[in-house]
Amino acid sequence: MPDQHTHMQDRLHGYRDAIERTPGIQDRRRVVDHPRATRRIAFDTTTQIIGKERDQVDAFVCLEAQSGQRGRGVLNSYHVTGKVVDGDGYRS
């Protein structure tokens, strides 16, 4: 869907602009998913980060709603709170 791709690019641009204007925030890792694989890649990557880098990460930002659901699911199952903000505005 070309419109969806453009919408996601706009979201990413806004996110990057906000990060650049905010001292002390670093964009450490970006995961780009193929639309059909979004749920699995987001789930696997969040699980990996929580397993190895839990104390180094203050937030997860998901620009796409379904990957946000999967990321929240991982954080909830590991009892992690206060670390996620996704494209739908949900916080865990």
PDB file of N, CA, C and O in Angstrom, residues 5-56:
ATOM      1  N   HIS A   5       2.946   3.354   3.247  1.00  0.00           N
ATOM      2  CA  HIS A   5       4.389   3.584   3.269  1.00  0.00           C
ATOM      3  C   HIS A   5       4.681   5.065   3.490  1.00  0.00           C
ATOM      4  O   HIS A   5       5.534   5.417   4.311  1.00  0.00           O
ATOM      5  N   THR A   6       3.976   5.930   2.787  1.00  0.00           N
ATOM      6  CA  THR A   6       4.162   7.378   2.939  1.00  0.00           C
ATOM      7  C   THR A   6       3.817   7.812   4.357  1.00  0.00           C
ATOM      8  O   THR A   6       4.533   8.606   4.970  1.00  0.00           O
ATOM      9  N   HIS A   7       2.735   7.268   4.898  1.00  0.00           N
ATOM     10  CA  HIS A   7       2.314   7.598   6.256  1.00  0.00           C
ATOM     11  C   HIS A   7       3.390   7.183   7.259  1.00  0.00           C
ATOM     12  O   HIS A   7       3.714   7.940   8.186  1.00  0.00           O
ATOM     13  N   MET A   8       3.959   6.003   7.098  1.00  0.00           N
ATOM     14  CA  MET A   8       5.001   5.539   8.002  1.00  0.00           C
ATOM     15  C   MET A   8       6.262   6.400   7.875  1.00  0.00           C
ATOM     16  O   MET A   8       6.921   6.693   8.872  1.00  0.00           O
ATOM     17  N   GLN A   9       6.586   6.816   6.664  1.00  0.00           N
ATOM     18  CA  GLN A   9       7.742   7.692   6.470  1.00  0.00           C
ATOM     19  C   GLN A   9       7.518   9.034   7.173  1.00  0.00           C
ATOM     20  O   GLN A   9       8.446   9.586   7.773  1.00  0.00           O
ATOM     21  N   ASP A  10       6.297   9.555   7.115  1.00  0.00           N
ATOM     22  CA  ASP A  10       5.973  10.799   7.819  1.00  0.00           C
ATOM     23  C   ASP A  10       6.113  10.634   9.326  1.00  0.00           C
ATOM     24  O   ASP A  10       6.632  11.513  10.017  1.00  0.00           O
ATOM     25  N   ARG A  11       5.643   9.510   9.850  1.00  0.00           N
ATOM     26  CA  ARG A  11       5.783   9.238  11.287  1.00  0.00           C
ATOM     27  C   ARG A  11       7.253   9.171  11.690  1.00  0.00           C
ATOM     28  O   ARG A  11       7.660   9.738  12.701  1.00  0.00           O
ATOM     29  N   LEU A  12       8.052   8.455  10.893  1.00  0.00           N
ATOM     30  CA  LEU A  12       9.470   8.325  11.196  1.00  0.00           C
ATOM     31  C   LEU A  12      10.167   9.680  11.144  1.00  0.00           C
ATOM     32  O   LEU A  12      10.986  10.002  12.003  1.00  0.00           O
ATOM     33  N   HIS A  13       9.814  10.492  10.186  1.00  0.00           N
ATOM     34  CA  HIS A  13      10.398  11.833  10.075  1.00  0.00           C
ATOM     35  C   HIS A  13      10.064  12.663  11.317  1.00  0.00           C
ATOM     36  O   HIS A  13      10.937  13.324  11.890  1.00  0.00           O
ATOM     37  N   GLY A  14       8.822  12.625  11.764  1.00  0.00           N
ATOM     38  CA  GLY A  14       8.421  13.352  12.968  1.00  0.00           C
ATOM     39  C   GLY A  14       9.146  12.850  14.206  1.00  0.00           C
ATOM     40  O   GLY A  14       9.586  13.630  15.054  1.00  0.00           O
ATOM     41  N   TYR A  15       9.292  11.555  14.302  1.00  0.00           N
ATOM     42  CA  TYR A  15      10.009  10.950  15.423  1.00  0.00           C
ATOM     43  C   TYR A  15      11.466  11.417  15.436  1.00  0.00           C
ATOM     44  O   TYR A  15      11.991  11.843  16.467  1.00  0.00           O
ATOM     45  N   ARG A  16      12.122  11.351  14.296  1.00  0.00           N
ATOM     46  CA  ARG A  16      13.525  11.773  14.214  1.00  0.00           C
ATOM     47  C   ARG A  16      13.682  13.254  14.558  1.00  0.00           C
ATOM     48  O   ARG A  16      14.629  13.642  15.239  1.00  0.00           O
ATOM     49  N   ASP A  17      12.768  14.089  14.091  1.00  0.00           N
ATOM     50  CA  ASP A  17      12.822  15.518  14.415  1.00  0.00           C
ATOM     51  C   ASP A  17      12.729  15.748  15.924  1.00  0.00           C
ATOM     52  O   ASP A  17      13.453  16.562  16.485  1.00  0.00           O
ATOM     53  N   ALA A  18      11.817  15.024  16.570  1.00  0.00           N
ATOM     54  CA  ALA A  18      11.656  15.171  18.022  1.00  0.00           C
ATOM     55  C   ALA A  18      12.908  14.719  18.766  1.00  0.00           C
ATOM     56  O   ALA A  18      13.342  15.364  19.727  1.00  0.00           O
ATOM     57  N   ILE A  19      13.497  13.617  18.327  1.00  0.00           N
ATOM     58  CA  ILE A  19      14.706  13.097  18.972  1.00  0.00           C
ATOM     59  C   ILE A  19      15.864  14.083  18.821  1.00  0.00           C
ATOM     60  O   ILE A  19      16.605  14.332  19.773  1.00  0.00           O
ATOM     61  N   GLU A  20      16.020  14.664  17.646  1.00  0.00           N
ATOM     62  CA  GLU A  20      17.116  15.603  17.411  1.00  0.00           C
ATOM     63  C   GLU A  20      17.021  16.833  18.295  1.00  0.00           C
ATOM     64  O   GLU A  20      18.032  17.403  18.670  1.00  0.00           O
ATOM     65  N   ARG A  21      15.817  17.234  18.656  1.00  0.00           N
ATOM     66  CA  ARG A  21      15.627  18.434  19.478  1.00  0.00           C
ATOM     67  C   ARG A  21      15.647  18.134  20.968  1.00  0.00           C
ATOM     68  O   ARG A  21      15.513  19.053  21.773  1.00  0.00           O
ATOM     69  N   THR A  22      15.818  16.892  21.338  1.00  0.00           N
ATOM     70  CA  THR A  22      15.754  16.514  22.744  1.00  0.00           C
ATOM     71  C   THR A  22      17.103  15.979  23.199  1.00  0.00           C
ATOM     72  O   THR A  22      17.475  14.856  22.865  1.00  0.00           O
ATOM     73  N   PRO A  23      17.845  16.784  23.976  1.00  0.00           N
ATOM     74  CA  PRO A  23      19.151  16.310  24.437  1.00  0.00           C
ATOM     75  C   PRO A  23      19.005  15.099  25.359  1.00  0.00           C
ATOM     76  O   PRO A  23      18.056  14.978  26.115  1.00  0.00           O
ATOM     77  N   GLY A  24      19.964  14.210  25.281  1.00  0.00           N
ATOM     78  CA  GLY A  24      19.980  13.058  26.170  1.00  0.00           C
ATOM     79  C   GLY A  24      19.224  11.844  25.656  1.00  0.00           C
ATOM     80  O   GLY A  24      19.258  10.794  26.272  1.00  0.00           O
ATOM     81  N   ILE A  25      18.543  11.969  24.543  1.00  0.00           N
ATOM     82  CA  ILE A  25      17.830  10.831  23.974  1.00  0.00           C
ATOM     83  C   ILE A  25      18.601  10.344  22.757  1.00  0.00           C
ATOM     84  O   ILE A  25      18.963  11.124  21.885  1.00  0.00           O
ATOM     85  N   GLN A  26      18.845   9.046  22.728  1.00  0.00           N
ATOM     86  CA  GLN A  26      19.556   8.453  21.606  1.00  0.00           C
ATOM     87  C   GLN A  26      18.676   7.406  20.946  1.00  0.00           C
ATOM     88  O   GLN A  26      17.996   6.642  21.616  1.00  0.00           O
ATOM     89  N   ASP A  27      18.723   7.388  19.656  1.00  0.00           N
ATOM     90  CA  ASP A  27      18.044   6.367  18.863  1.00  0.00           C
ATOM     91  C   ASP A  27      19.066   5.257  18.652  1.00  0.00           C
ATOM     92  O   ASP A  27      19.948   5.353  17.819  1.00  0.00           O
ATOM     93  N   ARG A  28      18.961   4.203  19.438  1.00  0.00           N
ATOM     94  CA  ARG A  28      19.981   3.161  19.419  1.00  0.00           C
ATOM     95  C   ARG A  28      19.750   2.081  18.377  1.00  0.00           C
ATOM     96  O   ARG A  28      20.675   1.506  17.862  1.00  0.00           O
ATOM     97  N   ARG A  29      18.517   1.764  18.135  1.00  0.00           N
ATOM     98  CA  ARG A  29      18.242   0.675  17.195  1.00  0.00           C
ATOM     99  C   ARG A  29      16.916   0.937  16.494  1.00  0.00           C
ATOM    100  O   ARG A  29      15.955   1.358  17.099  1.00  0.00           O
ATOM    101  N   ARG A  30      16.917   0.651  15.216  1.00  0.00           N
ATOM    102  CA  ARG A  30      15.690   0.731  14.433  1.00  0.00           C
ATOM    103  C   ARG A  30      15.435  -0.618  13.807  1.00  0.00           C
ATOM    104  O   ARG A  30      16.346  -1.222  13.256  1.00  0.00           O
ATOM    105  N   VAL A  31      14.207  -1.074  13.881  1.00  0.00           N
ATOM    106  CA  VAL A  31      13.821  -2.327  13.264  1.00  0.00           C
ATOM    107  C   VAL A  31      12.821  -1.996  12.177  1.00  0.00           C
ATOM    108  O   VAL A  31      11.780  -1.401  12.446  1.00  0.00           O
ATOM    109  N   VAL A  32      13.144  -2.341  10.969  1.00  0.00           N
ATOM    110  CA  VAL A  32      12.254  -2.088   9.841  1.00  0.00           C
ATOM    111  C   VAL A  32      11.697  -3.431   9.400  1.00  0.00           C
ATOM    112  O   VAL A  32      12.438  -4.340   9.054  1.00  0.00           O
ATOM    113  N   ASP A  33      10.391  -3.515   9.453  1.00  0.00           N
ATOM    114  CA  ASP A  33       9.722  -4.769   9.133  1.00  0.00           C
ATOM    115  C   ASP A  33       9.053  -4.717   7.777  1.00  0.00           C
ATOM    116  O   ASP A  33       8.582  -3.681   7.349  1.00  0.00           O
ATOM    117  N   HIS A  34       9.005  -5.854   7.146  1.00  0.00           N
ATOM    118  CA  HIS A  34       8.133  -6.016   5.991  1.00  0.00           C
ATOM    119  C   HIS A  34       6.724  -6.084   6.545  1.00  0.00           C
ATOM    120  O   HIS A  34       6.490  -6.739   7.563  1.00  0.00           O
ATOM    121  N   PRO A  35       5.746  -5.415   5.941  1.00  0.00           N
ATOM    122  CA  PRO A  35       4.398  -5.357   6.522  1.00  0.00           C
ATOM    123  C   PRO A  35       3.815  -6.710   6.920  1.00  0.00           C
ATOM    124  O   PRO A  35       3.138  -6.817   7.927  1.00  0.00           O
ATOM    125  N   ARG A  36       4.085  -7.760   6.184  1.00  0.00           N
ATOM    126  CA  ARG A  36       3.518  -9.067   6.528  1.00  0.00           C
ATOM    127  C   ARG A  36       4.250  -9.736   7.684  1.00  0.00           C
ATOM    128  O   ARG A  36       3.748 -10.653   8.291  1.00  0.00           O
ATOM    129  N   ALA A  37       5.460  -9.279   7.980  1.00  0.00           N
ATOM    130  CA  ALA A  37       6.258  -9.904   9.032  1.00  0.00           C
ATOM    131  C   ALA A  37       6.317  -9.063  10.304  1.00  0.00           C
ATOM    132  O   ALA A  37       6.951  -9.443  11.262  1.00  0.00           O
ATOM    133  N   THR A  38       5.645  -7.936  10.323  1.00  0.00           N
ATOM    134  CA  THR A  38       5.769  -6.962  11.406  1.00  0.00           C
ATOM    135  C   THR A  38       5.612  -7.578  12.782  1.00  0.00           C
ATOM    136  O   THR A  38       6.419  -7.357  13.660  1.00  0.00           O
ATOM    137  N   ARG A  39       4.588  -8.349  12.980  1.00  0.00           N
ATOM    138  CA  ARG A  39       4.328  -8.881  14.312  1.00  0.00           C
ATOM    139  C   ARG A  39       5.464  -9.761  14.810  1.00  0.00           C
ATOM    140  O   ARG A  39       5.880  -9.659  15.940  1.00  0.00           O
ATOM    141  N   ARG A  40       5.950 -10.637  13.999  1.00  0.00           N
ATOM    142  CA  ARG A  40       6.981 -11.579  14.427  1.00  0.00           C
ATOM    143  C   ARG A  40       8.308 -10.876  14.678  1.00  0.00           C
ATOM    144  O   ARG A  40       8.987 -11.148  15.663  1.00  0.00           O
ATOM    145  N   ILE A  41       8.730 -10.021  13.785  1.00  0.00           N
ATOM    146  CA  ILE A  41      10.009  -9.330  13.939  1.00  0.00           C
ATOM    147  C   ILE A  41       9.979  -8.420  15.156  1.00  0.00           C
ATOM    148  O   ILE A  41      10.921  -8.395  15.943  1.00  0.00           O
ATOM    149  N   ALA A  42       8.903  -7.688  15.352  1.00  0.00           N
ATOM    150  CA  ALA A  42       8.782  -6.821  16.526  1.00  0.00           C
ATOM    151  C   ALA A  42       8.822  -7.648  17.809  1.00  0.00           C
ATOM    152  O   ALA A  42       9.493  -7.282  18.774  1.00  0.00           O
ATOM    153  N   PHE A  43       8.127  -8.765  17.822  1.00  0.00           N
ATOM    154  CA  PHE A  43       8.109  -9.649  18.991  1.00  0.00           C
ATOM    155  C   PHE A  43       9.515 -10.168  19.286  1.00  0.00           C
ATOM    156  O   PHE A  43      10.002 -10.083  20.419  1.00  0.00           O
ATOM    157  N   ASP A  44      10.166 -10.717  18.269  1.00  0.00           N
ATOM    158  CA  ASP A  44      11.499 -11.294  18.458  1.00  0.00           C
ATOM    159  C   ASP A  44      12.519 -10.251  18.895  1.00  0.00           C
ATOM    160  O   ASP A  44      13.339 -10.500  19.778  1.00  0.00           O
ATOM    161  N   THR A  45      12.483  -9.080  18.277  1.00  0.00           N
ATOM    162  CA  THR A  45      13.455  -8.041  18.607  1.00  0.00           C
ATOM    163  C   THR A  45      13.239  -7.508  20.014  1.00  0.00           C
ATOM    164  O   THR A  45      14.194  -7.304  20.760  1.00  0.00           O
ATOM    165  N   THR A  46      11.990  -7.291  20.398  1.00  0.00           N
ATOM    166  CA  THR A  46      11.703  -6.821  21.757  1.00  0.00           C
ATOM    167  C   THR A  46      12.163  -7.853  22.780  1.00  0.00           C
ATOM    168  O   THR A  46      12.763  -7.510  23.801  1.00  0.00           O
ATOM    169  N   THR A  47      11.913  -9.128  22.503  1.00  0.00           N
ATOM    170  CA  THR A  47      12.345 -10.194  23.401  1.00  0.00           C
ATOM    171  C   THR A  47      13.865 -10.193  23.548  1.00  0.00           C
ATOM    172  O   THR A  47      14.401 -10.314  24.656  1.00  0.00           O
ATOM    173  N   GLN A  48      14.566 -10.035  22.439  1.00  0.00           N
ATOM    174  CA  GLN A  48      16.028 -10.003  22.468  1.00  0.00           C
ATOM    175  C   GLN A  48      16.534  -8.808  23.286  1.00  0.00           C
ATOM    176  O   GLN A  48      17.446  -8.954  24.108  1.00  0.00           O
ATOM    177  N   ILE A  49      15.965  -7.648  23.072  1.00  0.00           N
ATOM    178  CA  ILE A  49      16.405  -6.450  23.791  1.00  0.00           C
ATOM    179  C   ILE A  49      16.153  -6.598  25.289  1.00  0.00           C
ATOM    180  O   ILE A  49      17.018  -6.279  26.108  1.00  0.00           O
ATOM    181  N   ILE A  50      14.993  -7.087  25.657  1.00  0.00           N
ATOM    182  CA  ILE A  50      14.671  -7.261  27.072  1.00  0.00           C
ATOM    183  C   ILE A  50      15.612  -8.285  27.711  1.00  0.00           C
ATOM    184  O   ILE A  50      16.020  -8.147  28.853  1.00  0.00           O
ATOM    185  N   GLY A  51      15.995  -9.301  26.955  1.00  0.00           N
ATOM    186  CA  GLY A  51      16.892 -10.318  27.483  1.00  0.00           C
ATOM    187  C   GLY A  51      18.317  -9.844  27.674  1.00  0.00           C
ATOM    188  O   GLY A  51      18.990 -10.220  28.628  1.00  0.00           O
ATOM    189  N   LYS A  52      18.811  -8.988  26.780  1.00  0.00           N
ATOM    190  CA  LYS A  52      20.230  -8.617  26.796  1.00  0.00           C
ATOM    191  C   LYS A  52      20.501  -7.166  27.171  1.00  0.00           C
ATOM    192  O   LYS A  52      21.588  -6.849  27.630  1.00  0.00           O
ATOM    193  N   GLU A  53      19.539  -6.272  26.926  1.00  0.00           N
ATOM    194  CA  GLU A  53      19.812  -4.842  27.088  1.00  0.00           C
ATOM    195  C   GLU A  53      18.773  -4.139  27.963  1.00  0.00           C
ATOM    196  O   GLU A  53      18.644  -2.932  27.905  1.00  0.00           O
ATOM    197  N   ARG A  54      18.060  -4.872  28.753  1.00  0.00           N
ATOM    198  CA  ARG A  54      16.934  -4.345  29.522  1.00  0.00           C
ATOM    199  C   ARG A  54      17.264  -3.049  30.267  1.00  0.00           C
ATOM    200  O   ARG A  54      16.503  -2.097  30.245  1.00  0.00           O
ATOM    201  N   ASP A  55      18.409  -3.012  30.946  1.00  0.00           N
ATOM    202  CA  ASP A  55      18.768  -1.841  31.744  1.00  0.00           C
ATOM    203  C   ASP A  55      19.282  -0.670  30.907  1.00  0.00           C
ATOM    204  O   ASP A  55      19.408   0.438  31.422  1.00  0.00           O
ATOM    205  N   GLN A  56      19.583  -0.901  29.650  1.00  0.00           N
ATOM    206  CA  GLN A  56      20.110   0.149  28.778  1.00  0.00           C
ATOM    207  C   GLN A  56      19.020   0.859  27.987  1.00  0.00           C
ATOM    208  O   GLN A  56      19.288   1.860  27.333  1.00  0.00           O
TER     209      GLN A  56
END
